[in-house]
Amino acid sequence: MKSKINLNIKTNIKKYITMTVFSSILLSLLISSACALQVDDPQYRVDKLIPNETSPNIIHPGDDVDLWFKITNNNYNDEIKDIRVSITPHYPFEIKQVNPIKGTATISHLNIGESDTAYFKLHVNEDAPSRDYRIDVKVSYDEVEHENGEDITTHHEWTKIYYLPVYGTANFEINTKNDISLTPAKTKIIPITLYNKGTGTAKQCTLTIGGNKYISPIDTTKFYIGSIKSNEGKNINLELYTNEKTPEGSYLIPATISWIDEDGAPKIENINIGLLVQGDVLLGISNVITTPKEIKPGNTYVRIDTTITNNGHGEAKDIKVHLNATYPFKDSWSNANYKDIGTLSGCESKVASFTIDIDKNAPPKHYKVPIYMEYLDIFNKKHNITKTIDIYIKPKPILNIIPEEYTVKAGTENTILIHVKNTGNEKAENVKVSAIKNSAQPFDYPTKSDTVGTLKPGENGTGAIVIDVDKNAVAKDYIITVEIRSVGDREEGDDNVYITQKSIKVKVENNPEDSTLTVGIGLIVILVIVGVYYYKRKKKNDNKYNNQ
């Protein structure tokens, strides 16, 4: 049912168009037969032809067109005068001033059978697409009829519509994506778009790609594209190889486009394709040297020399390098690990040095330390990359004194036992403890050192030292420095000597035996004094008695 209705609609439209065309033809014939003035179809010619123009009657956008009409008095009895021919153009035509009245040509009179020309000039808009465009021609005149010795003037006026064909022309440009570039020593697929920015359809388009000293097309060099309408683009993939010695920069490769315009004229145009050659920047770390060579827990100011290498072909500018120190590492000082190494061209290297401290309790193992690198390419576009280096922390013995408070007596030799524990990750051999004498303290050390022996990780050991405390020592707490010396695990190849100093607290107390002796001596002195006193008093009393 729906198909039948559509068929009836199409049939009615065709009948309407047929009747309209027939009516227009009939009306034109009636006007021509009834009018004394005949206006021929317009004649035109393109003004200012380009040297290779072969069809002067083909109008293109942007042309100036000379347009004229042949006006004939075909009335065999009457004279025609005051003839005015005016044109009203529609887009894309614009009237140019060639007559005293713009767009109007005047003819004073035409005798019977006489002809003249009404001349105009039009400009075609540059952006006009291909099609037929309308112009309205208005004709007015007076017909003078001589009857009975008198002139009878009849005024006539009518308008006729004409269409002038305009053939749009194709105009091409080739675009590439901004973020696509060629790389030396590599073959890349470069997508391009062939745009028809003109006003007409280009038929049988062909694109041929050439090369230059550095860039060469691979495989297909000629592409048949077919028709490209106005404002339409066709995508093409070019396979291009770039010579390994190509400097970075912008290059042009030639291309040739051939096609047939809508007016049937064959066209050919040479156009360059702009391409960007950007060497690849491949920043990497080619070497790492640490000082000291063997890194152990508790090391400070460890220097890491990294060799930064650009393994690519491009240039990297304003390179900034940052070693990100996280546990068990930390920066040795502020901004110790931010470095600016400048510019690296292809295959160039520079050394960036960093300084870190190692936590004393760091587990021995391999650590991945990130190094962040930021740089600019030759077009000042910022890039960044993160690489890692391997830092191996070796085990070592860590010896600590188990906290304990020691009490010694003044005026005597005191033996104290120092308990040592290996809290590290490696066996400690030949562990030895020694007291460090301080002349400001009331101590002497008849036995200042003792050997603890070998301590495996987690094991305890004991060393004894003898402290001789001055008898006049003030009773209070004292801090004594004890040196712990050991050798690493020789079986693991560690023959380093490890020395550390720890502090212990020693409390001095008075000796009780000294106090008893002092009291005894005091009592004897008192008894002597009392005895002497009584002796002298008795002797005095005896002398007094004898004298009496």
CSV table of C-alpha atoms in Angstrom, one decimal, residues 15-16 54 83 113 176 181-182 193 207 244 257 284 298 379 383 411 438 460 532 538:
chain,number,residue,atom,x,y,z
A,15,LYS,CA,3.1,15.6,-14.5
A,16,TYR,CA,3.4,18.9,-12.6
A,54,THR,CA,40.9,27.4,-24.1
A,83,ILE,CA,14.6,51.0,-24.8
A,113,GLY,CA,14.4,45.8,-38.6
A,176,THR,CA,49.1,15.6,7.9
A,181,SER,CA,56.7,12.6,12.7
A,182,LEU,CA,59.4,10.6,10.9
A,193,THR,CA,44.4,13.7,3.8
A,207,LEU,CA,48.2,11.4,-6.5
A,244,GLU,CA,69.6,7.5,9.4
A,257,ILE,CA,47.9,15.7,-8.3
A,284,GLY,CA,68.9,5.5,29.6
A,298,GLY,CA,74.4,2.9,58.4
A,379,PHE,CA,60.3,21.7,19.5
A,383,HIS,CA,58.7,14.7,28.0
A,411,GLY,CA,88.7,3.1,96.4
A,438,ASN,CA,88.7,9.8,80.2
A,460,ASN,CA,74.8,-12.4,72.9
A,532,VAL,CA,95.6,13.8,127.6
A,538,LYS,CA,95.5,15.1,137.5
